[in-house]
PDB file of C-alpha atoms in Angstrom:
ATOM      1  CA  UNK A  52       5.289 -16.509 -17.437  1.00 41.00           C
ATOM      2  CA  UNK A  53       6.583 -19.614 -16.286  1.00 44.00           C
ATOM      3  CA  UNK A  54       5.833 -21.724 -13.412  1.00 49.00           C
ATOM      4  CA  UNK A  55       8.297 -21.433 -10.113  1.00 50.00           C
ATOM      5  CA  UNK A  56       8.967 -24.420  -8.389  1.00 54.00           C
ATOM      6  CA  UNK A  57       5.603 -26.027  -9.035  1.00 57.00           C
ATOM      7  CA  UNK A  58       3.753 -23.040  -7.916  1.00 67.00           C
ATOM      8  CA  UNK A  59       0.735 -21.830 -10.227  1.00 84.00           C
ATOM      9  CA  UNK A  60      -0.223 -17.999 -10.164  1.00 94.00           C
ATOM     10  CA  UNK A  61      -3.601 -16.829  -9.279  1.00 97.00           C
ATOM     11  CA  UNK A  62      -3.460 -13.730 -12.124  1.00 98.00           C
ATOM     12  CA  UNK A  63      -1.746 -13.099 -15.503  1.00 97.00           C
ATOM     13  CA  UNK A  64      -0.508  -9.871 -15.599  1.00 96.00           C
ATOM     14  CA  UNK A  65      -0.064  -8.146 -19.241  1.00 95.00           C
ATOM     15  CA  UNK A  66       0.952  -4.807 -21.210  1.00 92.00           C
ATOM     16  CA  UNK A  67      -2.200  -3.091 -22.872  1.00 93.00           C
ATOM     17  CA  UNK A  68      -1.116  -0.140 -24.380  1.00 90.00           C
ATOM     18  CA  UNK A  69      -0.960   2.566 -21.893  1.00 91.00           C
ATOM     19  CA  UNK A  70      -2.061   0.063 -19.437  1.00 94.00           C
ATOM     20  CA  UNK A  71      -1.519  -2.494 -17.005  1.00 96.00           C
ATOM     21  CA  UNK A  72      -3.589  -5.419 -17.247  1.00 97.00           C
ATOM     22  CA  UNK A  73      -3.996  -7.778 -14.433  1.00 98.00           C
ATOM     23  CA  UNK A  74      -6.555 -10.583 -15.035  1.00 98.00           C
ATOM     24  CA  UNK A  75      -7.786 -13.401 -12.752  1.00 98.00           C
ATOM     25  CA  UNK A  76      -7.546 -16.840 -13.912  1.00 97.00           C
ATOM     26  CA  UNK A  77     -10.326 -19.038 -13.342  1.00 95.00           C
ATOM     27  CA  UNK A  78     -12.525 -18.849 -10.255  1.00 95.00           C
ATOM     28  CA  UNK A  79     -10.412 -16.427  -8.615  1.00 96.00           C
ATOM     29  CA  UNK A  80     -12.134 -13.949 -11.068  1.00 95.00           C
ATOM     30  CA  UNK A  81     -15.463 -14.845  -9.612  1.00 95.00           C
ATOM     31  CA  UNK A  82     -14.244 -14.783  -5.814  1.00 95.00           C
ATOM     32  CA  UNK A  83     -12.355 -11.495  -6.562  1.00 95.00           C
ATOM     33  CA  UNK A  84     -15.397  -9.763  -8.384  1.00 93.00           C
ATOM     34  CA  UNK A  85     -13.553  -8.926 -11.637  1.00 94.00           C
ATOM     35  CA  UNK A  86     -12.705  -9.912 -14.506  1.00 95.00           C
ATOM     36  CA  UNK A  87      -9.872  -7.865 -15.024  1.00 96.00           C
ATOM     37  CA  UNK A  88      -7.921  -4.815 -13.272  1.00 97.00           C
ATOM     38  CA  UNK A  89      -6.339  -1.902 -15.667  1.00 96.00           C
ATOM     39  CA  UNK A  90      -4.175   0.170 -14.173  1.00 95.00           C
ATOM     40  CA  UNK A  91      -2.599   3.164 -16.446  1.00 95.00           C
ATOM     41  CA  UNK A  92       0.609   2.432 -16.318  1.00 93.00           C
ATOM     42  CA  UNK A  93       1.324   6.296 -15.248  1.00 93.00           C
ATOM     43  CA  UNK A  94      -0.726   5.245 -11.765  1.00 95.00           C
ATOM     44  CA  UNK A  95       1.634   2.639 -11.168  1.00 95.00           C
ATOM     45  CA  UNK A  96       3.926   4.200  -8.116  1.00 95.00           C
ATOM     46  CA  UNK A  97       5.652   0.857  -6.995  1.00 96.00           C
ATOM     47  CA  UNK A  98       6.164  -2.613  -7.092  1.00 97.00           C
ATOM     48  CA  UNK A  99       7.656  -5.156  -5.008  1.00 97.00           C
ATOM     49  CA  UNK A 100       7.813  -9.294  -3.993  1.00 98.00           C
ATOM     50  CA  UNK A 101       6.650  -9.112  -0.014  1.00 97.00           C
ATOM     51  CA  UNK A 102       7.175 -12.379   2.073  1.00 96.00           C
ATOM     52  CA  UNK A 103       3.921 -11.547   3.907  1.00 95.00           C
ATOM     53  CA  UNK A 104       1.621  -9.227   2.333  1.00 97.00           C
ATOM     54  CA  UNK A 105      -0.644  -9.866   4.779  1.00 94.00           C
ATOM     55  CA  UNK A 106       1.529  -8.446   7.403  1.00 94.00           C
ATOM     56  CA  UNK A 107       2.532  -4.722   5.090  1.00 95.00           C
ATOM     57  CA  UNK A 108      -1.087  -4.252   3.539  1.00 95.00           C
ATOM     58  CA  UNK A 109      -3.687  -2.982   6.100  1.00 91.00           C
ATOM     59  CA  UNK A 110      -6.938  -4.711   6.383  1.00 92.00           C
ATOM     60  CA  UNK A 111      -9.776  -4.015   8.235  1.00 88.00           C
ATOM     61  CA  UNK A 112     -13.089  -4.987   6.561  1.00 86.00           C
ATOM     62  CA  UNK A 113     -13.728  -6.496   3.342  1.00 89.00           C
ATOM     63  CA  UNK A 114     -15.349  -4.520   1.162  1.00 85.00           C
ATOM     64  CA  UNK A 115     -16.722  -7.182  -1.919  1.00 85.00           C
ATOM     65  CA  UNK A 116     -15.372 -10.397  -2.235  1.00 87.00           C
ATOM     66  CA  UNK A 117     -14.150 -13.683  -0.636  1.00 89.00           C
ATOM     67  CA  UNK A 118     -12.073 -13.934   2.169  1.00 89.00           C
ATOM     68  CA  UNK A 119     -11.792 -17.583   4.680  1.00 90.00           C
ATOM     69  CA  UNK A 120      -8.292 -18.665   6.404  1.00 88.00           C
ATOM     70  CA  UNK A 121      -6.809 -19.980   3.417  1.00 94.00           C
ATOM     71  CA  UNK A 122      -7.584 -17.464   0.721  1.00 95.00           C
ATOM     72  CA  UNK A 123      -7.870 -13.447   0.644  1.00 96.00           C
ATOM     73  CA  UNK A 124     -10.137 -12.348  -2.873  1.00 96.00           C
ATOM     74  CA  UNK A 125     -11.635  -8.931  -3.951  1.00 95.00           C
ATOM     75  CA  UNK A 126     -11.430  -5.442  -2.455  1.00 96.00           C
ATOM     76  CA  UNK A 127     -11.029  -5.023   1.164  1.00 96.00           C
ATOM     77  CA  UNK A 128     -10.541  -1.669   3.067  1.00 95.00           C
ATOM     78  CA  UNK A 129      -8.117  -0.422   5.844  1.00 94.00           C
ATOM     79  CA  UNK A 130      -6.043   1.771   7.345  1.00 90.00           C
ATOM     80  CA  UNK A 131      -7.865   4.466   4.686  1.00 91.00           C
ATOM     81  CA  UNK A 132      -7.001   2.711   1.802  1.00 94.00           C
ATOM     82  CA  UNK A 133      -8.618   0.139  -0.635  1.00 96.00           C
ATOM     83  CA  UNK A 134      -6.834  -2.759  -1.803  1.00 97.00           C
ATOM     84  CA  UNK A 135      -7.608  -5.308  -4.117  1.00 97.00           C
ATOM     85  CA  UNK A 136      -6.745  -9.282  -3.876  1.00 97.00           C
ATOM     86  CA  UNK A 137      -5.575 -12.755  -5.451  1.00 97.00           C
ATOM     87  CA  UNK A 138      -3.917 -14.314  -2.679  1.00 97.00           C
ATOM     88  CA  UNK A 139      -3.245 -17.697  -1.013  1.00 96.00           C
ATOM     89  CA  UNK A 140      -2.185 -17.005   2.525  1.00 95.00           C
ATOM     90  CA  UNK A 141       1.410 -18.181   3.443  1.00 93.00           C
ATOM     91  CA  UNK A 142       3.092 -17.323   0.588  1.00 94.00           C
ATOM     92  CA  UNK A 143       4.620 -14.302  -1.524  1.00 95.00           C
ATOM     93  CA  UNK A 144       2.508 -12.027  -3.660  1.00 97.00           C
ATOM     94  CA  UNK A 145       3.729  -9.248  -5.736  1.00 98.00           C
ATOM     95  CA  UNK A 146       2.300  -6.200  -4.125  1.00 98.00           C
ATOM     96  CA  UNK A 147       1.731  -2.841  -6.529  1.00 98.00           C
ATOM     97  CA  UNK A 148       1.494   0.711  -5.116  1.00 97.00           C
ATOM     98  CA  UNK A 149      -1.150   2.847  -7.155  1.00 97.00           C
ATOM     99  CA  UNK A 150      -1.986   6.598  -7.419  1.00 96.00           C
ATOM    100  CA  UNK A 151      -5.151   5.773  -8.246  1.00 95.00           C
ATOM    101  CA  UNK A 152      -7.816   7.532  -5.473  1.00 94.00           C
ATOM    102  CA  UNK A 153     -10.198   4.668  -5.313  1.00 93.00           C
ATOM    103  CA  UNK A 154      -7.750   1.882  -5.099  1.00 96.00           C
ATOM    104  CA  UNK A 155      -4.294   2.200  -3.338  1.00 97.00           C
ATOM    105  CA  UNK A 156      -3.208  -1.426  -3.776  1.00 98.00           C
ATOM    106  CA  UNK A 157      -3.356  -4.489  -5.825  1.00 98.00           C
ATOM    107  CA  UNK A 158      -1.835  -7.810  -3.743  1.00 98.00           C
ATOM    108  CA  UNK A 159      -1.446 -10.550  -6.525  1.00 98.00           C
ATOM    109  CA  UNK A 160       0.348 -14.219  -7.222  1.00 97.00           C
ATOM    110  CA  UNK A 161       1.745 -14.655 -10.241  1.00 97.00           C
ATOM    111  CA  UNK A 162       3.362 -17.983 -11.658  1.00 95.00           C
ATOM    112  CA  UNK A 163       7.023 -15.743 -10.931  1.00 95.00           C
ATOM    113  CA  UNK A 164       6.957 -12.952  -8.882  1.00 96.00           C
ATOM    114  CA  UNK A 165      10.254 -11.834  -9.519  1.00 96.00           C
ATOM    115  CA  UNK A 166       9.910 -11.359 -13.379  1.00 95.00           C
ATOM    116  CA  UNK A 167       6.149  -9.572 -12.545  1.00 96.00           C
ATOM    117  CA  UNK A 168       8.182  -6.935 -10.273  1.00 96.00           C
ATOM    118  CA  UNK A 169      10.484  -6.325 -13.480  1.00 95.00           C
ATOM    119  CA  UNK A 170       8.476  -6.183 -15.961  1.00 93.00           C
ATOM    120  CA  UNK A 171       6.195  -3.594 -14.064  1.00 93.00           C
ATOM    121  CA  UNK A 172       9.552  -1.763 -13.457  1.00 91.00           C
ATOM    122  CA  UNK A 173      11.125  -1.576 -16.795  1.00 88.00           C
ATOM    123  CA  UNK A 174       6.907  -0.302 -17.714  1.00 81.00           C
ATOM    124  CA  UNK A 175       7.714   2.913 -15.213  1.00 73.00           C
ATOM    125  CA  UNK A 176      11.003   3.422 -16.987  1.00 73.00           C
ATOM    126  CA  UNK A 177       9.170   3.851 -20.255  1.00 74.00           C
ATOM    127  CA  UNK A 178       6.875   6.739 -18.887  1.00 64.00           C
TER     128      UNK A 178
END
């Protein structure tokens, strides 16, 4: 995907079959303690572009990972559920809602967040 208005994503997410492959570039694979997230595309329940992710997805501890006050990396736990992270506060992530019972949600900046929702979207229409 392309870059949006000079902005460069933190993940690349991809098709893989019956999955949905999200994969940290660089360091942010280190600070977020994986090399790659696959989802099967039959867990994904939602996505959407928030504002302020930080704001909609609880957080209470973190769980494995990095988190300081400019950057939010790896799995962190709250409000019951487990979420996973590639974000640079202050900006939009794409945010994905999973059935999955060991990880409810995956916060993530791609290069456009807009074409990430819709591709994930037209991947639920296919199920």
């Amino acid at each position: 995907m392309s870059r949006r208005n000079g902005r460069r994503g933190l993940v690349d997410v991809s098709v893989d079959g019956p999955d949905l492959v999200i994969t940290p570039r660089g360091w942010w694979g280190f600070l977020s303690l994986r090399r790659r997230i696959r989802l099967p595309r039959a867990a994904v329940r939602s996505a959407h572009v928030s504002g302020d992710p930080t704001a909609e997805v609880p957080v209470t501890w973190r769980s494995g990972g990095t988190g300081t006050l400019m950057i939010r990396a790896g799995f962190w736990r709250g409000g019951g559920t487990r979420s996973w992270w590639c974000y640079r506060y202050g900006q939009s992530a794409v945010v994905i809602e999973s059935a999955l019972p060991r990880l409810q949600t995956i916060v993530v900046m791609t290069d456009d967040d807009r074409a990430t929702v819709d591709q994930i979207v037209s991947l639920q229409a296919t199920i």
